Coordinates of C-alpha atoms in Angstrom, one line a residue:
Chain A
X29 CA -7.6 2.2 -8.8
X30 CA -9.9 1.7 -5.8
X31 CA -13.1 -0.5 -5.8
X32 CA -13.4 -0.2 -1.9
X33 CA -15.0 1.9 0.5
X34 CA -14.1 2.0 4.3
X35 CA -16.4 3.5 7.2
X36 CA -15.9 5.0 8.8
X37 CA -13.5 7.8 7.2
X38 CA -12.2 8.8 10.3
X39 CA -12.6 6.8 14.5
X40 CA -11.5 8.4 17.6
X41 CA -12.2 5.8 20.4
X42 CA -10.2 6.1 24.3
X43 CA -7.3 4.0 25.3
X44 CA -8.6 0.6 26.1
X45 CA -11.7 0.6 24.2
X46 CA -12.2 -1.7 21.0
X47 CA -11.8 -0.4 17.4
X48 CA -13.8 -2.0 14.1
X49 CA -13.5 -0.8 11.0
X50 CA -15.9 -1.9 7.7
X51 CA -14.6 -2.3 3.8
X52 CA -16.8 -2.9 1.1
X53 CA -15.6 -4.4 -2.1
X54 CA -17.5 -4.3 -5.4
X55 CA -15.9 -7.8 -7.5
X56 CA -14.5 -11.3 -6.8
X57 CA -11.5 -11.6 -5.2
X58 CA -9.2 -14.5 -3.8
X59 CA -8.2 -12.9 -0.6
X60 CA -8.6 -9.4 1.6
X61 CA -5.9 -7.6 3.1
X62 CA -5.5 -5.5 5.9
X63 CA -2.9 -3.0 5.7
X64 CA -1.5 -0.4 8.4
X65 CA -0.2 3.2 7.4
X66 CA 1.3 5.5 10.3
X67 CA 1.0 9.2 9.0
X68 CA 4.2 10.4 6.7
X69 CA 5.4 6.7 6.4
X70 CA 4.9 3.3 4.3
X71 CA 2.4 0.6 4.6
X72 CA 2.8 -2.3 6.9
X73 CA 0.8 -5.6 6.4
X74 CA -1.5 -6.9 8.9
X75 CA -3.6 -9.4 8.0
X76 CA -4.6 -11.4 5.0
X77 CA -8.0 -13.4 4.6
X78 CA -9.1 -15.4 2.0
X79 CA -11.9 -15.9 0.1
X80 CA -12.4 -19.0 1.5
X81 CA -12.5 -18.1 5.5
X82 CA -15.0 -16.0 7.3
X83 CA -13.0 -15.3 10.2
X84 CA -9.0 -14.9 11.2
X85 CA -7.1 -13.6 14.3
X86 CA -3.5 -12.4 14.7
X87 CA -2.6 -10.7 17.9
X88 CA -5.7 -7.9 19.3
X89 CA -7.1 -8.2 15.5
X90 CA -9.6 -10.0 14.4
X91 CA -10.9 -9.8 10.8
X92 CA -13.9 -11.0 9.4
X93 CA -15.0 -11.8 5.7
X94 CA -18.3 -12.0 4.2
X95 CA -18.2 -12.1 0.5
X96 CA -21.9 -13.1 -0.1
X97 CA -21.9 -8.9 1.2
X98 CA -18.9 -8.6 -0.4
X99 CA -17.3 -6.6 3.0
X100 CA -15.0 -6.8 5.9
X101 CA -14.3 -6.1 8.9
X102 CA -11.0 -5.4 11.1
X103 CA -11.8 -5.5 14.9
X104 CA -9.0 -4.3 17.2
X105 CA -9.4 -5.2 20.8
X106 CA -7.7 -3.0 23.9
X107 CA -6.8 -0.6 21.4
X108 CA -3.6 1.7 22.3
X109 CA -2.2 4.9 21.6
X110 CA 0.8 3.2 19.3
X111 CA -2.5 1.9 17.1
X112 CA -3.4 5.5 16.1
X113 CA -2.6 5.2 12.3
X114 CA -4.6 5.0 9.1
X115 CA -6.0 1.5 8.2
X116 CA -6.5 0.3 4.4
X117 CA -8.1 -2.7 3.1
X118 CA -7.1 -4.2 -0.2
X119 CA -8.7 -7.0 -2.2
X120 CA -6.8 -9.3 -4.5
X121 CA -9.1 -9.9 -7.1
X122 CA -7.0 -11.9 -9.7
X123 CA -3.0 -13.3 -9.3
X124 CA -1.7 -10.0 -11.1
X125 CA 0.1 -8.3 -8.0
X126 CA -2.2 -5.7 -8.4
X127 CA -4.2 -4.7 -5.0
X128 CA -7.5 -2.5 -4.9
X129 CA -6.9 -0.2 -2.2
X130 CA -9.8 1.3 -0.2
X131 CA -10.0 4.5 0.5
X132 CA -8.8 4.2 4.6
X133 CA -9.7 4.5 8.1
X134 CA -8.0 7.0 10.1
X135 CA -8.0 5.4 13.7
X136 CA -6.8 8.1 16.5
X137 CA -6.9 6.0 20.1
X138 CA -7.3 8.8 22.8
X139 CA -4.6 8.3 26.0
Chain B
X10 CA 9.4 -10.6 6.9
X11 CA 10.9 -9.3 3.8
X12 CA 12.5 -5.7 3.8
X13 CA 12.2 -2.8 1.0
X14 CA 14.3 -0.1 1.2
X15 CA 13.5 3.5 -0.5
X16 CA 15.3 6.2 -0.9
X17 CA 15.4 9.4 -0.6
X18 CA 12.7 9.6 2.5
X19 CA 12.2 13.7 1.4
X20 CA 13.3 15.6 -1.2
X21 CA 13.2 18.8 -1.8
X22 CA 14.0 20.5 -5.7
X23 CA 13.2 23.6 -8.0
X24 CA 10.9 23.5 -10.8
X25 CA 12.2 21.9 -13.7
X26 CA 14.4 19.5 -12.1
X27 CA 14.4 16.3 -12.5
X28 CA 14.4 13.9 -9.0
X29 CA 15.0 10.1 -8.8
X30 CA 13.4 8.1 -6.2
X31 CA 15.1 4.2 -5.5
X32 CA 13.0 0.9 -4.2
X33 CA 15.2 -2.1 -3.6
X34 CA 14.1 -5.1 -2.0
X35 CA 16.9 -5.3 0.5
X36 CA 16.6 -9.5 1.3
X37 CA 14.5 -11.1 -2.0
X38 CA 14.0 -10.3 -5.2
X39 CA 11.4 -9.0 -7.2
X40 CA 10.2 -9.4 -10.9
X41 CA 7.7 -7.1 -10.2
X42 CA 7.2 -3.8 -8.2
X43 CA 4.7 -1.1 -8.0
X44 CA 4.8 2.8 -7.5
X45 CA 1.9 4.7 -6.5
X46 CA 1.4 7.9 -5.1
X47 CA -0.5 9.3 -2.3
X48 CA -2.2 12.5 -1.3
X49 CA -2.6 14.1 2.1
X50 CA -5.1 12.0 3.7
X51 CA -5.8 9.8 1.0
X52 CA -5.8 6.8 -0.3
X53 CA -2.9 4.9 -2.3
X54 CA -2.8 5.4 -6.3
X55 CA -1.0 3.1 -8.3
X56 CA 0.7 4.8 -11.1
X57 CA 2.5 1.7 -12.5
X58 CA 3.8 -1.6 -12.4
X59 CA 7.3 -1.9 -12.8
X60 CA 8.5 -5.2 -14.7
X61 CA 12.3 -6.3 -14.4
X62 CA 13.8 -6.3 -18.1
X63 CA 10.8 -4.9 -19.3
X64 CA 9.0 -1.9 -20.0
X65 CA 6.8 -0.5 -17.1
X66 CA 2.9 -0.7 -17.7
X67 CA 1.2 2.6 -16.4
X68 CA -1.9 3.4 -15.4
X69 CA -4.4 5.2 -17.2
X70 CA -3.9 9.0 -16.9
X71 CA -0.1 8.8 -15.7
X72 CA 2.1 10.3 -17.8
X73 CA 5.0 7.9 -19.3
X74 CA 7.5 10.7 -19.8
X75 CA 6.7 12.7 -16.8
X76 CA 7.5 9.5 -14.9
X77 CA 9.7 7.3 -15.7
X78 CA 10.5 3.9 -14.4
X79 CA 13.3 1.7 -14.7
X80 CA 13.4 -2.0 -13.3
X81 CA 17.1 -2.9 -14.5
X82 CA 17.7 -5.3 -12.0
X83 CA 15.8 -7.8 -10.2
X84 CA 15.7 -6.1 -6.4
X85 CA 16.2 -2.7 -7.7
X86 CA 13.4 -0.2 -9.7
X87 CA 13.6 4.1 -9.9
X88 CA 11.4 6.5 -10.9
X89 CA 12.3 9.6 -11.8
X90 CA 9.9 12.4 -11.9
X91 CA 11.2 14.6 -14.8
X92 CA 10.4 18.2 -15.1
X93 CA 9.4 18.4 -11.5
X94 CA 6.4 20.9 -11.3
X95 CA 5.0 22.0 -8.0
X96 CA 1.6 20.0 -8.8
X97 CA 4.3 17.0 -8.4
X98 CA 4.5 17.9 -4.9
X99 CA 3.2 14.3 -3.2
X100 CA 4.4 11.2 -0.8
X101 CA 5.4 8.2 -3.7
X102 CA 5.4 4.4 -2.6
X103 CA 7.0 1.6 -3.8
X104 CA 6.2 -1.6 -3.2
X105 CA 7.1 -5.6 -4.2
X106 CA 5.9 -9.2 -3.6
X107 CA 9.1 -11.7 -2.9
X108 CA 8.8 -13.8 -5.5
X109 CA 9.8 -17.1 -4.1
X110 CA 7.0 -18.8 -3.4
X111 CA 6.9 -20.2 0.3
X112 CA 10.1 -18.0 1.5
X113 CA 8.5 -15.7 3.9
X114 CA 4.8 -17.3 4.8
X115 CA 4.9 -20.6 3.8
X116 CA 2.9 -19.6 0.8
X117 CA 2.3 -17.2 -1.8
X118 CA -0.2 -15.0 -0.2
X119 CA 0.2 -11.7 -2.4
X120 CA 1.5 -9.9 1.0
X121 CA 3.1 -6.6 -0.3
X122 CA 6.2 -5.1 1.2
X123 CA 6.4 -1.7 1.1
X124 CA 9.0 0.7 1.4
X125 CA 8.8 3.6 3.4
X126 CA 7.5 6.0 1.2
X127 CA 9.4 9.4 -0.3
X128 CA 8.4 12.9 0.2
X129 CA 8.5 15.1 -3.2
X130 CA 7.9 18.9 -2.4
X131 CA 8.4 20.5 -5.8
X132 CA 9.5 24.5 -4.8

């Protein structure tokens, strides 16, 4: 099931330039995740928030949480060609396992 | 971090058969793990939740007997698509949480491992 919307459907941004991504989220959840997909393959994790923060950093990503809008964002700086991929958000709205997947991003960084 | 393996990466049957996809969680284990199913350029489905010892809870609109699941052991869960029909045709995913709490990020953050994700074309 999906209770998240991402904008925009598809980005196509030049080499070096920086990439952000928005998910919205309709309930209450303990914590936001950020999830890579490269086409034809699995997911990979890349970031978890919780409900609790309002920003985090890992690497060239920064990710942002507001949940009095109930959204996110996924900010990656000096993007490169290896990020091209499709990028998922997923809430964690109760400690069942289950995510709530967004519908996606596709990212295509221009060389 | 923690590995899932899946297997087979493609697959390619007749109508009618029946194909088996495995998800084993290669370095933890895992009481729980979930299947969904993905179409091109879309988003992930979950079709079920598969419970070790236990019968698998489905989703509403997935089919039990079309898909089954078994979770006989506690790093290893199948489905099998039975009947395969071309309208089977899709990319399924498994995933799972490691269980041990504090193993692999110093807490239980809900982080899901995935594996990499088999491709059914039904001919």
């Amino acid at each position: 099931s999906q209770q998240g919307e991402e904008d925009p459907q598809a980005l196509s941004i030049q080499e070096g330039e920086n990439a952000t991504m928005n998910c919205s989220y309709k309930t209450s959840i303990n914590n936001l995740q950020w999830y890579r997909q490269n086409s034809g393959r699995g997911l990979v994790h890349l970031i978890l928030i919780r409900s609790n923060e309002r920003e985090k950093h890992s690497g060239r990503l920064r990710v942002t949480l507001d949940t009095s809008k109930k959204s996110s964002s996924l900010l990656i700086t000096a993007s490169r060609a290896a990020d091209t991929a499709s990028y998922f958000c997923a809430t964690d709205a109760t400690f069942n396992y289950q995510l709530i997947w967004g519908a996606g991003t596709k990212l295509i960084i221009k060389p | 971090g923690a590995v899932v393996s899946q297997h087979p990466s493609w697959v390619i049957c007749k109508s009618g058969t029946s194909v088996k996809i495995e998800c084993r969680s290669l370095d933890f284990q895992a009481t729980t793990m979930f299947w969904y199913r993905q179409f091109p350029k879309q988003s992930l489905m979950l079709m079920a939740t598969s419970n070790e010892g236990s019968k698998a809870t489905y989703e509403q609109g997935v089919e039990k007997d079309k898909f089954l699941i078994n979770h006989a052991s506690l790093t290893l869960s199948t489905l099998t698509v039975t009947s395969a029909h071309p309208e089977d045709s899709s990319f399924y995913i498994c995933s799972a949480r490691d269980q041990i709490v504090g193993r692999t990020s110093g807490s239980n953050t809900g982080e899901l491992f995935f594996g990499e994700g088999s491709r059914l074309t039904v001919l």
